[in-house]
PDB file of C-alpha atoms in Angstrom:
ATOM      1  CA  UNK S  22      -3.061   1.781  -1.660  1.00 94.00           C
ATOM      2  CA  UNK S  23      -6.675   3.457  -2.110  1.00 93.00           C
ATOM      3  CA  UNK S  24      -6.668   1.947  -6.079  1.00 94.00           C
ATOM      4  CA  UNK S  25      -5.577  -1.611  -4.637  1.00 95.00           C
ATOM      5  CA  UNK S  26      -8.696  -1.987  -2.502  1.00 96.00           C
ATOM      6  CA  UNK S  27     -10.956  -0.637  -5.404  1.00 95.00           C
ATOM      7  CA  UNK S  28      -9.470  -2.558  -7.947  1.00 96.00           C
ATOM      8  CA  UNK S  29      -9.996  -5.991  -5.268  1.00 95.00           C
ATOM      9  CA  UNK S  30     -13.626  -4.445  -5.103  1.00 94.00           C
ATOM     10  CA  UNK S  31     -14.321  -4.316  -8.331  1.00 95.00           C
ATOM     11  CA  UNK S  32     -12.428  -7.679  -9.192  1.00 95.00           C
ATOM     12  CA  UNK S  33     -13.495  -9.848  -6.414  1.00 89.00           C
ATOM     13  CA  UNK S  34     -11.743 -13.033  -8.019  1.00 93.00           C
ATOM     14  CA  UNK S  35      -8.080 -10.542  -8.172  1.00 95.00           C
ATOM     15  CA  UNK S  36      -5.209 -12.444  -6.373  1.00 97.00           C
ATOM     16  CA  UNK S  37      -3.116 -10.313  -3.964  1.00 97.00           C
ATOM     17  CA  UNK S  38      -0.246  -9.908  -6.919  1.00 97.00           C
ATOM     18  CA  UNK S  39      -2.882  -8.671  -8.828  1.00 97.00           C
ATOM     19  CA  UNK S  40      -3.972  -6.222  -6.198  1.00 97.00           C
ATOM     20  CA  UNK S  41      -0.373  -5.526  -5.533  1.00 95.00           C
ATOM     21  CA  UNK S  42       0.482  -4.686  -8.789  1.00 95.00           C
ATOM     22  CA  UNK S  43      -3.026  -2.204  -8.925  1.00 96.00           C
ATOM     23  CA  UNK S  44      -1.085  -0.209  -6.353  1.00 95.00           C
ATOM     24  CA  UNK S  45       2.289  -0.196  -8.232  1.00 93.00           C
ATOM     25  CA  UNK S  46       0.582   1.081 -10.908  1.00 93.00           C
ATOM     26  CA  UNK S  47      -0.812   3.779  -9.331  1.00 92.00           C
ATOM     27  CA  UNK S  48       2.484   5.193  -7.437  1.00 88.00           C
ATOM     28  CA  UNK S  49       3.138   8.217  -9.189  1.00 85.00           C
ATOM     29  CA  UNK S  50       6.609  10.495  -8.718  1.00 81.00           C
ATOM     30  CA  UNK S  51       8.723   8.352  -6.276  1.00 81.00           C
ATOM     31  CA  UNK S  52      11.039   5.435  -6.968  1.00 80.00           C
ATOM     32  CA  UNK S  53      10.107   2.159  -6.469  1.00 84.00           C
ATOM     33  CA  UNK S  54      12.308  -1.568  -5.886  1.00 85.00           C
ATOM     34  CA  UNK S  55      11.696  -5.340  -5.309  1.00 83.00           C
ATOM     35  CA  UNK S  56      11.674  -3.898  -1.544  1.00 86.00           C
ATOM     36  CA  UNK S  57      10.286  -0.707  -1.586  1.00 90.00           C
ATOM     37  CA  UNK S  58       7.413  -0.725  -0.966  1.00 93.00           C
ATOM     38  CA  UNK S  59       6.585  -2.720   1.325  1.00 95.00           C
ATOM     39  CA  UNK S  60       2.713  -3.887   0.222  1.00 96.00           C
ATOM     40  CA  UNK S  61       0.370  -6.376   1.891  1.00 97.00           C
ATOM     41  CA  UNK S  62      -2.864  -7.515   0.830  1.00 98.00           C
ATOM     42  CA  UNK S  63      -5.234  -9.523   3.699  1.00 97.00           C
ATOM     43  CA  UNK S  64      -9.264 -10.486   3.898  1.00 95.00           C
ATOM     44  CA  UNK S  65     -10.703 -10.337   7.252  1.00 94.00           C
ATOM     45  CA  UNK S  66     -13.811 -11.136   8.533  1.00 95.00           C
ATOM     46  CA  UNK S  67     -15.791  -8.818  11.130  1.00 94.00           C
ATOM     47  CA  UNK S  68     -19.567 -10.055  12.646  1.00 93.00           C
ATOM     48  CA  UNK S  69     -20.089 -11.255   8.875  1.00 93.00           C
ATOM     49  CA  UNK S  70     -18.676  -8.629   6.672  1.00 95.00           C
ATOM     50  CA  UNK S  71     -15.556  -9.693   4.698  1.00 95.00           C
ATOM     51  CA  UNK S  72     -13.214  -7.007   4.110  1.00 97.00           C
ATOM     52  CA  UNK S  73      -9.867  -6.419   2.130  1.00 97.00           C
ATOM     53  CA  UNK S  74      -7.092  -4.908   3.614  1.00 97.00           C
ATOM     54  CA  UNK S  75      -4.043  -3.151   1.789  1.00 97.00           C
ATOM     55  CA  UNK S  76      -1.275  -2.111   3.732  1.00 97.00           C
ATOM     56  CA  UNK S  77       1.941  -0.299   2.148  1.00 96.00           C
ATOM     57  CA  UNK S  78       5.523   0.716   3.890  1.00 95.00           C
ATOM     58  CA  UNK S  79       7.456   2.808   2.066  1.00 93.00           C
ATOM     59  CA  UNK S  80      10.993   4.389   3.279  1.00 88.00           C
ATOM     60  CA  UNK S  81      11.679   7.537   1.817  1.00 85.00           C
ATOM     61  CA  UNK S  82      15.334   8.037   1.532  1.00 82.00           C
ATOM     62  CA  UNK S  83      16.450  11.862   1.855  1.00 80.00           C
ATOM     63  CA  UNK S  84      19.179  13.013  -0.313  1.00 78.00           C
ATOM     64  CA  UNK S  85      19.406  16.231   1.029  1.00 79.00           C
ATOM     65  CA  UNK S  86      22.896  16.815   2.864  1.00 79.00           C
ATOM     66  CA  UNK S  87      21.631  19.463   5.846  1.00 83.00           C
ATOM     67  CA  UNK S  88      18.619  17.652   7.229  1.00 78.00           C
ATOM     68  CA  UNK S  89      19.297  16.053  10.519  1.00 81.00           C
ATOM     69  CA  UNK S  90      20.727  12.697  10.402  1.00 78.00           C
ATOM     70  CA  UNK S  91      17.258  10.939  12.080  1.00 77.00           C
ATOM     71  CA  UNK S  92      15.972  12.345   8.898  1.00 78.00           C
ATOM     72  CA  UNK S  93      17.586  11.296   6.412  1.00 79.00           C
ATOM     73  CA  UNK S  94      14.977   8.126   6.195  1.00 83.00           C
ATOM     74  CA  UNK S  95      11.500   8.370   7.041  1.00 82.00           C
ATOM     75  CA  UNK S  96       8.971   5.047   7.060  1.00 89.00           C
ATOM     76  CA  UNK S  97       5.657   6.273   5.488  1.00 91.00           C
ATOM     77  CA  UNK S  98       2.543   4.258   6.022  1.00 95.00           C
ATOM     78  CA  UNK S  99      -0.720   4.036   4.400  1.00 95.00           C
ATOM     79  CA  UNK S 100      -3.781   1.533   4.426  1.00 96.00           C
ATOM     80  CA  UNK S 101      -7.124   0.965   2.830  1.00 96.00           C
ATOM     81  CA  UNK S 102      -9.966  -1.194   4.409  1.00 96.00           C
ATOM     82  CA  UNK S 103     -13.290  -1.379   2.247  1.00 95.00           C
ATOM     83  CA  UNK S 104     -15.776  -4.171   2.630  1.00 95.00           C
ATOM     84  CA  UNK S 105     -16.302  -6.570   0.055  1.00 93.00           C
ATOM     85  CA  UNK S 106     -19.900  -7.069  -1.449  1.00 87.00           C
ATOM     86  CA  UNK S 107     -21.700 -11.088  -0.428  1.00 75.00           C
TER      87      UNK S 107
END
């Protein structure tokens, strides 16, 4: 999520898919879908200062047969805010 906001930083004209794909290409060692994960890309505005938000949801789906069943699939989080040069 942390290379999404830097690449929007850097490329201040980047559409979200652009953004969005930043951060696919920077998932590393976990399978990814059409669904999974979950990424959002927003610009809000705070007493002047624009800032881009990236906000990912990923479930992680166990495998492993003797972990309890509320285990079995966990809903990771992560977000990056960074403000956005005038």
């Amino acid at each position: 999520v942390e290379a999404g906001t830097r690449f929007g930083l850097v490329n201040d004209e980047a559409t979200d898919e652009e953004i969005i794909q930043a951060v696919l290409d920077n998932v590393n060692g976990i399978p990814t879908s059409d669904t999974n994960p979950t990424i959002t890309v927003s610009r809000v505005t705070l007493n002047d200062v624009e800032f881009l938000e990236v906000n990912s949801e990923y479930i992680f789906s166990s495998w492993l047969p003797f972990l309890p069943e509320g285990w079995q699939n966990l809903d990771l989080d992560s977000s990056s805010r960074l403000p956005m040069p005038n």
